[in-house]
Amino acid sequence: MKPSSRITIRDVAATAGVSVATVSKVLNARYGVSAATSAHVQSVIRELGYEASLVAQSLRNHKTNVIGILVADLEPFSTELLKGAAKAIKGTGYELVVYSAGGRTGDQAGWEQRYLSRLSGTLIDGAVLVTPTVVDVDYGTAVVAVDPHAGPTGLPTVDSDNLTGARLGAEHLLQLGHRRIAMITGRPDLESSRQREQGFREAMRDAGVPVDPDLIEVGDYDPDSSAAAARLLLGRPDRPTAIFGANDVSAIAAVEVAASMGLRVPDDLSVVGFDNVPEAALASPALTTVEQPIHAMGHRAIELLIGLIHGEEIDATHVRLPTRLVVRQSTRAL
């Protein structure tokens, strides 16, 4: 037997000197095997590192006790969400598998349907979809959406109060005396992005400060696009005194571009982000940002999903968690 080959139930039976049927009874805790034989077989299983195939287990029991988290890409937001999901899964009897195509171009619209078709039915009992593009379909399995593109629909969803959070970020800059405030917006196809831009505009309107259309640039939640947007904004002769990034990735890109142009943050430019991923606190200077409870979003999504899998009646199928402002060193009074 090659060291790299998969250990099978036949390998266990041969090593233990028993039949495949006996090993199967031990694995499934069935009667008909003595305590000594069962202990011996279990010892061989541990020694060989045997694990039952999820597909085979699914075919036998019609369930795998595995939950999938499906993401278009592994970036700061989804990575933090996974931490909350991993904490929630402990002690539930379920295991967690993460599936991503690595953000391949051309895999955007409808990616969650393609991913689920590969996993559901044989590998997972249910799935958490992170920022899915399509939610109003019958997936044929228990599904919870986190931060869906179109916002809450018929599918159970978890998101944060993006509109209020964006208002908090813009109001902070306004209270510091800034009036020429730019925004690097997120992905136009995401409801969270639209809500954040709306919150920014509402805060400016309520303060009686017109939004200069020349100070709004799309960053797509992407570091390269955000850096390009920041260079346009800061290269203007009437450059802004503050930039609000639709996420921390955008805001950190703006800080880095400002430094490359000889501008000091916060002396020459105040910057606010959104998300409060770990990179925000580690940035130089530490980033003032709007915190959405990403860990709690992952935790709540898993709780909702397990309830659905168990057929429980769900009290709230659309969960919206609060946001808050975290003030650090990237902003100062004008």
mmCIF file of C-alpha atoms in Angstrom:
data_model
loop_
_atom_site.group_PDB
_atom_site.id
_atom_site.type_symbol
_atom_site.label_atom_id
_atom_site.label_comp_id
_atom_site.label_asym_id
_atom_site.label_seq_id
_atom_site.Cartn_x
_atom_site.Cartn_y
_atom_site.Cartn_z
ATOM 1 C CA MET A 1 0.000 0.000 0.000
ATOM 2 C CA LYS A 2 1.479 3.354 -1.065
ATOM 3 C CA PRO A 3 1.871 5.870 1.790
ATOM 4 C CA SER A 4 0.010 8.526 -0.218
ATOM 5 C CA SER A 5 -2.980 6.327 -1.103
ATOM 6 C CA ARG A 6 -6.335 6.735 0.586
ATOM 7 C CA ILE A 7 -6.957 4.320 3.443
ATOM 8 C CA THR A 8 -10.068 2.261 2.737
ATOM 9 C CA ILE A 9 -12.318 0.120 4.882
ATOM 10 C CA ARG A 10 -10.722 -2.930 3.233
ATOM 11 C CA ASP A 11 -7.283 -1.773 4.443
ATOM 12 C CA VAL A 12 -8.644 -1.529 7.980
ATOM 13 C CA ALA A 13 -10.190 -5.007 7.759
ATOM 14 C CA ALA A 14 -6.970 -6.545 6.394
ATOM 15 C CA THR A 15 -4.782 -4.922 9.047
ATOM 16 C CA ALA A 16 -7.157 -5.840 11.865
ATOM 17 C CA GLY A 17 -7.622 -9.399 10.558
ATOM 18 C CA VAL A 18 -11.402 -9.128 10.451
ATOM 19 C CA SER A 19 -14.041 -8.896 7.743
ATOM 20 C CA VAL A 20 -15.180 -5.682 6.062
ATOM 21 C CA ALA A 21 -18.631 -6.324 7.560
ATOM 22 C CA THR A 22 -17.124 -6.332 11.057
ATOM 23 C CA VAL A 23 -15.366 -3.006 10.447
ATOM 24 C CA SER A 24 -18.632 -1.566 9.106
ATOM 25 C CA LYS A 25 -20.464 -2.658 12.272
ATOM 26 C CA VAL A 26 -17.818 -0.991 14.448
ATOM 27 C CA LEU A 27 -17.970 2.234 12.419
ATOM 28 C CA ASN A 28 -21.753 2.372 12.657
ATOM 29 C CA ALA A 29 -21.944 1.164 16.309
ATOM 30 C CA ARG A 30 -24.028 -1.885 15.419
ATOM 31 C CA TYR A 31 -24.528 -5.019 17.454
ATOM 32 C CA GLY A 32 -22.740 -8.282 16.793
ATOM 33 C CA VAL A 33 -19.127 -7.377 17.602
ATOM 34 C CA SER A 34 -17.433 -8.208 20.894
ATOM 35 C CA ALA A 35 -16.008 -5.405 23.003
ATOM 36 C CA ALA A 36 -12.453 -6.705 22.506
ATOM 37 C CA THR A 37 -12.805 -6.913 18.723
ATOM 38 C CA SER A 38 -14.408 -3.477 18.594
ATOM 39 C CA ALA A 39 -11.561 -1.986 20.625
ATOM 40 C CA HIS A 40 -9.002 -3.678 18.368
ATOM 41 C CA VAL A 41 -10.669 -2.382 15.184
ATOM 42 C CA GLN A 42 -10.922 1.142 16.612
ATOM 43 C CA SER A 43 -7.224 1.012 17.455
ATOM 44 C CA VAL A 44 -6.383 0.053 13.863
ATOM 45 C CA ILE A 45 -8.636 2.846 12.558
ATOM 46 C CA ARG A 46 -6.720 5.379 14.650
ATOM 47 C CA GLU A 47 -3.365 3.885 13.678
ATOM 48 C CA LEU A 48 -4.112 4.008 9.948
ATOM 49 C CA GLY A 49 -5.895 7.362 10.100
ATOM 50 C CA TYR A 50 -8.975 6.017 8.364
ATOM 51 C CA GLU A 51 -11.856 8.434 7.686
ATOM 52 C CA ALA A 52 -15.104 7.400 6.039
ATOM 53 C CA SER A 53 -15.771 9.033 2.674
ATOM 54 C CA LEU A 54 -18.282 11.876 2.953
ATOM 55 C CA VAL A 55 -19.903 10.762 -0.288
ATOM 56 C CA ALA A 56 -20.276 7.180 0.959
ATOM 57 C CA GLN A 57 -21.612 8.415 4.288
ATOM 58 C CA SER A 58 -24.124 10.613 2.491
ATOM 59 C CA LEU A 59 -25.331 7.725 0.353
ATOM 60 C CA ARG A 60 -25.836 5.567 3.463
ATOM 61 C CA ASN A 61 -27.337 8.100 5.849
ATOM 62 C CA HIS A 62 -28.574 10.855 3.498
ATOM 63 C CA LYS A 63 -26.572 13.339 5.559
ATOM 64 C CA THR A 64 -22.912 14.206 6.096
ATOM 65 C CA ASN A 65 -22.976 16.442 9.199
ATOM 66 C CA VAL A 66 -20.929 18.905 7.141
ATOM 67 C CA ILE A 67 -21.842 22.548 6.527
ATOM 68 C CA GLY A 68 -20.374 24.440 3.602
ATOM 69 C CA ILE A 69 -19.361 28.089 3.525
ATOM 70 C CA LEU A 70 -19.237 29.227 -0.083
ATOM 71 C CA VAL A 71 -17.335 32.386 -0.996
ATOM 72 C CA ALA A 72 -16.427 33.973 -4.312
ATOM 73 C CA ASP A 73 -12.978 34.787 -2.910
ATOM 74 C CA LEU A 74 -11.048 34.651 0.343
ATOM 75 C CA GLU A 75 -10.470 38.311 1.241
ATOM 76 C CA PRO A 76 -10.452 40.147 4.619
ATOM 77 C CA PHE A 77 -14.245 40.231 5.061
ATOM 78 C CA SER A 78 -14.890 36.556 4.253
ATOM 79 C CA THR A 79 -11.836 35.484 6.260
ATOM 80 C CA GLU A 80 -13.139 37.237 9.376
ATOM 81 C CA LEU A 81 -16.613 35.826 8.784
ATOM 82 C CA LEU A 82 -15.129 32.320 8.780
ATOM 83 C CA LYS A 83 -13.725 32.904 12.265
ATOM 84 C CA GLY A 84 -17.196 33.564 13.635
ATOM 85 C CA ALA A 85 -18.607 30.560 11.803
ATOM 86 C CA ALA A 86 -15.829 28.311 13.124
ATOM 87 C CA LYS A 87 -16.625 29.362 16.678
ATOM 88 C CA ALA A 88 -20.338 28.735 16.190
ATOM 89 C CA ILE A 89 -19.794 25.225 14.811
ATOM 90 C CA LYS A 90 -18.035 23.976 17.963
ATOM 91 C CA GLY A 91 -20.072 21.461 19.931
ATOM 92 C CA THR A 92 -22.804 21.171 17.287
ATOM 93 C CA GLY A 93 -21.681 17.839 15.846
ATOM 94 C CA TYR A 94 -21.156 19.463 12.458
ATOM 95 C CA GLU A 95 -17.954 20.039 10.548
ATOM 96 C CA LEU A 96 -17.168 22.998 8.323
ATOM 97 C CA VAL A 97 -15.846 23.035 4.761
ATOM 98 C CA VAL A 98 -14.925 26.225 2.891
ATOM 99 C CA TYR A 99 -15.278 26.322 -0.884
ATOM 100 C CA SER A 100 -13.976 29.065 -3.140
ATOM 101 C CA ALA A 101 -12.940 29.348 -6.761
ATOM 102 C CA GLY A 102 -10.415 32.009 -5.810
ATOM 103 C CA GLY A 103 -12.347 34.915 -7.331
ATOM 104 C CA ARG A 104 -11.787 33.765 -10.913
ATOM 105 C CA THR A 105 -13.025 36.297 -13.445
ATOM 106 C CA GLY A 106 -16.010 34.958 -15.324
ATOM 107 C CA ASP A 107 -17.102 33.134 -12.161
ATOM 108 C CA GLN A 108 -18.992 36.126 -10.784
ATOM 109 C CA ALA A 109 -22.717 36.144 -11.596
ATOM 110 C CA GLY A 110 -24.398 32.976 -10.404
ATOM 111 C CA TRP A 111 -21.254 31.522 -8.858
ATOM 112 C CA GLU A 112 -23.163 30.267 -5.805
ATOM 113 C CA GLN A 113 -25.455 28.120 -7.947
ATOM 114 C CA ARG A 114 -22.490 26.466 -9.648
ATOM 115 C CA TYR A 115 -20.694 25.883 -6.341
ATOM 116 C CA LEU A 116 -23.776 24.428 -4.640
ATOM 117 C CA SER A 117 -24.453 22.062 -7.517
ATOM 118 C CA ARG A 118 -21.005 20.566 -6.936
ATOM 119 C CA LEU A 119 -21.386 20.161 -3.179
ATOM 120 C CA SER A 120 -25.018 19.760 -2.167
ATOM 121 C CA GLY A 121 -26.619 16.354 -1.857
ATOM 122 C CA THR A 122 -23.421 14.400 -1.357
ATOM 123 C CA LEU A 123 -20.895 16.555 0.521
ATOM 124 C CA ILE A 124 -22.843 19.065 2.633
ATOM 125 C CA ASP A 125 -26.149 19.205 4.490
ATOM 126 C CA GLY A 126 -26.514 22.965 4.056
ATOM 127 C CA ALA A 127 -24.584 26.073 3.092
ATOM 128 C CA VAL A 128 -23.823 29.648 4.065
ATOM 129 C CA LEU A 129 -23.463 31.792 0.943
ATOM 130 C CA VAL A 130 -21.272 34.857 1.449
ATOM 131 C CA THR A 131 -22.318 37.867 -0.695
ATOM 132 C CA PRO A 132 -24.237 35.700 -3.197
ATOM 133 C CA THR A 133 -25.349 37.249 -6.494
ATOM 134 C CA VAL A 134 -28.588 35.243 -6.717
ATOM 135 C CA VAL A 135 -30.802 34.256 -3.794
ATOM 136 C CA ASP A 136 -34.375 33.963 -5.108
ATOM 137 C CA VAL A 137 -34.027 30.388 -6.321
ATOM 138 C CA ASP A 138 -34.712 26.941 -4.876
ATOM 139 C CA TYR A 139 -31.301 25.499 -4.060
ATOM 140 C CA GLY A 140 -32.714 22.158 -2.921
ATOM 141 C CA THR A 141 -30.879 22.372 0.398
ATOM 142 C CA ALA A 142 -30.833 24.525 3.537
ATOM 143 C CA VAL A 143 -29.171 27.849 2.715
ATOM 144 C CA VAL A 144 -28.470 31.110 4.562
ATOM 145 C CA ALA A 145 -27.120 34.173 2.736
ATOM 146 C CA VAL A 146 -24.716 36.658 4.326
ATOM 147 C CA ASP A 147 -24.716 40.169 2.845
ATOM 148 C CA PRO A 148 -26.534 39.151 -0.379
ATOM 149 C CA HIS A 149 -26.153 41.402 -3.408
ATOM 150 C CA ALA A 150 -29.817 42.359 -3.554
ATOM 151 C CA GLY A 151 -30.434 42.612 0.210
ATOM 152 C CA PRO A 152 -32.991 40.550 2.188
ATOM 153 C CA THR A 153 -35.323 38.406 0.070
ATOM 154 C CA GLY A 154 -37.182 35.145 0.611
ATOM 155 C CA LEU A 155 -33.988 33.397 1.683
ATOM 156 C CA PRO A 156 -32.826 33.681 5.330
ATOM 157 C CA THR A 157 -30.201 36.432 5.448
ATOM 158 C CA VAL A 158 -27.695 38.010 7.803
ATOM 159 C CA ASP A 159 -26.222 41.458 7.239
ATOM 160 C CA SER A 160 -25.239 44.607 9.141
ATOM 161 C CA ASP A 161 -26.713 48.109 9.273
ATOM 162 C CA ASN A 162 -24.626 49.494 6.437
ATOM 163 C CA LEU A 163 -26.640 52.684 5.996
ATOM 164 C CA THR A 164 -26.390 53.780 9.632
ATOM 165 C CA GLY A 165 -22.729 52.789 9.730
ATOM 166 C CA ALA A 166 -21.912 54.954 6.725
ATOM 167 C CA ARG A 167 -23.772 57.856 8.295
ATOM 168 C CA LEU A 168 -21.629 57.463 11.417
ATOM 169 C CA GLY A 169 -18.422 57.563 9.378
ATOM 170 C CA ALA A 170 -19.448 60.640 7.379
ATOM 171 C CA GLU A 171 -20.806 62.429 10.454
ATOM 172 C CA HIS A 172 -17.486 61.870 12.222
ATOM 173 C CA LEU A 173 -15.632 63.671 9.420
ATOM 174 C CA LEU A 174 -18.214 66.448 9.324
ATOM 175 C CA GLN A 175 -17.940 66.961 13.084
ATOM 176 C CA LEU A 176 -14.175 67.339 12.651
ATOM 177 C CA GLY A 177 -14.832 70.274 10.337
ATOM 178 C CA HIS A 178 -14.283 68.581 6.963
ATOM 179 C CA ARG A 179 -16.432 69.711 4.055
ATOM 180 C CA ARG A 180 -14.538 68.505 0.978
ATOM 181 C CA ILE A 181 -15.104 64.846 1.729
ATOM 182 C CA ALA A 182 -14.518 62.269 -0.974
ATOM 183 C CA MET A 183 -15.836 58.723 -1.076
ATOM 184 C CA ILE A 184 -14.286 55.663 -2.660
ATOM 185 C CA THR A 185 -17.379 53.550 -3.192
ATOM 186 C CA GLY A 186 -17.678 49.760 -3.259
ATOM 187 C CA ARG A 187 -19.009 47.356 -5.867
ATOM 188 C CA PRO A 188 -22.073 48.806 -7.623
ATOM 189 C CA ASP A 189 -23.724 45.359 -7.754
ATOM 190 C CA LEU A 190 -23.747 44.937 -3.962
ATOM 191 C CA GLU A 191 -26.597 46.185 -1.785
ATOM 192 C CA SER A 192 -24.153 46.806 1.074
ATOM 193 C CA SER A 193 -22.168 49.133 -1.181
ATOM 194 C CA ARG A 194 -25.259 51.019 -2.272
ATOM 195 C CA GLN A 195 -26.378 51.377 1.340
ATOM 196 C CA ARG A 196 -23.008 52.758 2.384
ATOM 197 C CA GLU A 197 -23.025 55.358 -0.372
ATOM 198 C CA GLN A 198 -26.595 56.290 0.516
ATOM 199 C CA GLY A 199 -25.670 56.706 4.192
ATOM 200 C CA PHE A 200 -22.731 58.919 3.213
ATOM 201 C CA ARG A 201 -24.949 61.093 1.007
ATOM 202 C CA GLU A 202 -27.670 61.364 3.649
ATOM 203 C CA ALA A 203 -25.183 62.530 6.292
ATOM 204 C CA MET A 204 -23.791 65.149 3.920
ATOM 205 C CA ARG A 205 -27.297 66.324 2.977
ATOM 206 C CA ASP A 206 -28.407 66.590 6.603
ATOM 207 C CA ALA A 207 -25.327 68.694 7.365
ATOM 208 C CA GLY A 208 -26.133 70.999 4.464
ATOM 209 C CA VAL A 209 -22.943 70.038 2.604
ATOM 210 C CA PRO A 210 -23.344 69.371 -1.131
ATOM 211 C CA VAL A 211 -21.721 66.181 -2.440
ATOM 212 C CA ASP A 212 -19.243 67.080 -5.160
ATOM 213 C CA PRO A 213 -19.709 64.452 -7.907
ATOM 214 C CA ASP A 214 -16.029 64.841 -8.775
ATOM 215 C CA LEU A 215 -15.176 63.512 -5.317
ATOM 216 C CA ILE A 216 -16.983 60.188 -5.783
ATOM 217 C CA GLU A 217 -14.875 57.395 -7.302
ATOM 218 C CA VAL A 218 -15.619 53.671 -7.582
ATOM 219 C CA GLY A 219 -13.172 51.424 -5.739
ATOM 220 C CA ASP A 220 -15.029 48.085 -6.122
ATOM 221 C CA TYR A 221 -13.846 47.008 -2.636
ATOM 222 C CA ASP A 222 -10.585 46.173 -4.444
ATOM 223 C CA PRO A 223 -7.122 47.479 -3.405
ATOM 224 C CA ASP A 224 -5.887 48.217 -6.920
ATOM 225 C CA SER A 225 -9.096 49.923 -8.055
ATOM 226 C CA SER A 226 -9.213 51.879 -4.792
ATOM 227 C CA ALA A 227 -5.599 52.993 -5.153
ATOM 228 C CA ALA A 228 -6.353 54.236 -8.672
ATOM 229 C CA ALA A 229 -9.397 56.095 -7.340
ATOM 230 C CA ALA A 230 -7.334 57.663 -4.540
ATOM 231 C CA ARG A 231 -4.693 58.867 -7.015
ATOM 232 C CA LEU A 232 -7.398 60.615 -9.059
ATOM 233 C CA LEU A 233 -8.890 62.251 -5.982
ATOM 234 C CA LEU A 234 -5.615 63.353 -4.428
ATOM 235 C CA GLY A 235 -4.200 64.525 -7.750
ATOM 236 C CA ARG A 236 -6.902 67.160 -8.088
ATOM 237 C CA PRO A 237 -5.864 70.802 -7.558
ATOM 238 C CA ASP A 238 -8.827 71.125 -5.170
ATOM 239 C CA ARG A 239 -8.193 67.771 -3.524
ATOM 240 C CA PRO A 240 -10.377 66.577 -0.646
ATOM 241 C CA THR A 241 -9.383 67.010 2.982
ATOM 242 C CA ALA A 242 -10.920 63.640 3.880
ATOM 243 C CA ILE A 243 -11.704 60.327 2.200
ATOM 244 C CA PHE A 244 -14.329 57.823 3.293
ATOM 245 C CA GLY A 245 -13.519 54.338 1.980
ATOM 246 C CA ALA A 246 -16.455 51.960 1.489
ATOM 247 C CA ASN A 247 -14.367 49.258 3.147
ATOM 248 C CA ASP A 248 -11.059 49.065 5.016
ATOM 249 C CA VAL A 249 -9.254 47.765 1.942
ATOM 250 C CA SER A 250 -10.236 50.958 0.087
ATOM 251 C CA ALA A 251 -9.306 53.195 3.003
ATOM 252 C CA ILE A 252 -5.904 51.578 3.535
ATOM 253 C CA ALA A 253 -5.197 51.904 -0.192
ATOM 254 C CA ALA A 254 -5.997 55.633 0.111
ATOM 255 C CA VAL A 255 -3.595 56.001 3.050
ATOM 256 C CA GLU A 256 -0.817 54.295 1.081
ATOM 257 C CA VAL A 257 -1.405 56.454 -1.998
ATOM 258 C CA ALA A 258 -1.410 59.610 0.141
ATOM 259 C CA ALA A 259 1.959 58.623 1.631
ATOM 260 C CA SER A 260 3.396 57.987 -1.846
ATOM 261 C CA MET A 261 2.312 61.517 -2.836
ATOM 262 C CA GLY A 262 3.962 63.089 0.207
ATOM 263 C CA LEU A 263 0.701 63.651 2.102
ATOM 264 C CA ARG A 264 0.530 62.897 5.806
ATOM 265 C CA VAL A 265 -2.430 61.117 7.387
ATOM 266 C CA PRO A 266 -4.115 62.618 9.367
ATOM 267 C CA ASP A 267 -2.297 65.994 9.169
ATOM 268 C CA ASP A 268 -2.987 66.548 5.463
ATOM 269 C CA LEU A 269 -5.773 64.035 4.940
ATOM 270 C CA SER A 270 -8.248 62.267 7.204
ATOM 271 C CA VAL A 271 -9.330 58.752 6.213
ATOM 272 C CA VAL A 272 -12.221 56.578 7.434
ATOM 273 C CA GLY A 273 -12.840 52.956 6.473
ATOM 274 C CA PHE A 274 -15.617 50.415 6.951
ATOM 275 C CA ASP A 275 -15.527 46.828 8.339
ATOM 276 C CA ASN A 276 -12.883 46.964 11.099
ATOM 277 C CA VAL A 277 -10.902 43.980 9.838
ATOM 278 C CA PRO A 278 -7.640 43.298 11.769
ATOM 279 C CA GLU A 279 -5.608 45.149 9.124
ATOM 280 C CA ALA A 280 -7.368 48.386 10.139
ATOM 281 C CA ALA A 281 -5.828 48.404 13.620
ATOM 282 C CA LEU A 282 -2.427 47.388 12.215
ATOM 283 C CA ALA A 283 -2.344 50.121 9.549
ATOM 284 C CA SER A 284 -0.025 53.104 9.964
ATOM 285 C CA PRO A 285 -1.628 55.222 11.234
ATOM 286 C CA ALA A 286 -4.247 52.967 12.804
ATOM 287 C CA LEU A 287 -7.433 53.374 10.800
ATOM 288 C CA THR A 288 -10.586 55.055 12.055
ATOM 289 C CA THR A 289 -13.365 52.836 10.734
ATOM 290 C CA VAL A 290 -16.966 51.750 11.006
ATOM 291 C CA GLU A 291 -17.164 48.326 12.587
ATOM 292 C CA GLN A 292 -19.633 45.778 11.366
ATOM 293 C CA PRO A 293 -19.705 42.700 13.646
ATOM 294 C CA ILE A 294 -18.288 40.287 11.073
ATOM 295 C CA HIS A 295 -17.597 37.470 13.541
ATOM 296 C CA ALA A 296 -21.154 37.765 14.882
ATOM 297 C CA MET A 297 -22.507 37.665 11.325
ATOM 298 C CA GLY A 298 -20.733 34.367 10.687
ATOM 299 C CA HIS A 299 -21.837 33.008 14.068
ATOM 300 C CA ARG A 300 -25.480 33.962 13.527
ATOM 301 C CA ALA A 301 -25.511 32.530 9.996
ATOM 302 C CA ILE A 302 -24.387 29.125 11.288
ATOM 303 C CA GLU A 303 -27.029 29.185 14.037
ATOM 304 C CA LEU A 304 -29.739 29.985 11.491
ATOM 305 C CA LEU A 305 -28.545 27.280 9.113
ATOM 306 C CA ILE A 306 -28.411 24.518 11.727
ATOM 307 C CA GLY A 307 -31.936 25.454 12.790
ATOM 308 C CA LEU A 308 -33.096 25.129 9.182
ATOM 309 C CA ILE A 309 -31.355 21.764 8.774
ATOM 310 C CA HIS A 310 -33.107 20.495 11.908
ATOM 311 C CA GLY A 311 -36.465 21.748 10.655
ATOM 312 C CA GLU A 312 -36.842 24.264 13.480
ATOM 313 C CA GLU A 313 -39.153 27.247 13.199
ATOM 314 C CA ILE A 314 -36.993 30.343 12.755
ATOM 315 C CA ASP A 315 -38.141 33.464 14.638
ATOM 316 C CA ALA A 316 -36.278 35.976 12.464
ATOM 317 C CA THR A 317 -35.182 35.013 8.968
ATOM 318 C CA HIS A 318 -33.629 38.421 8.215
ATOM 319 C CA VAL A 319 -31.048 39.347 10.831
ATOM 320 C CA ARG A 320 -29.519 42.838 10.725
ATOM 321 C CA LEU A 321 -26.729 43.537 13.208
ATOM 322 C CA PRO A 322 -25.708 47.038 14.412
ATOM 323 C CA THR A 323 -22.599 48.939 13.351
ATOM 324 C CA ARG A 324 -20.470 51.370 15.357
ATOM 325 C CA LEU A 325 -17.714 53.921 14.832
ATOM 326 C CA VAL A 326 -14.189 53.052 16.006
ATOM 327 C CA VAL A 327 -12.023 56.190 16.232
ATOM 328 C CA ARG A 328 -8.261 55.712 15.842
ATOM 329 C CA GLN A 329 -5.395 57.818 14.495
ATOM 330 C CA SER A 330 -6.285 58.345 10.816
ATOM 331 C CA THR A 331 -8.654 61.265 11.435
ATOM 332 C CA ARG A 332 -8.243 64.691 13.050
ATOM 333 C CA ALA A 333 -9.977 68.053 13.194
ATOM 334 C CA LEU A 334 -9.458 70.301 10.205
#
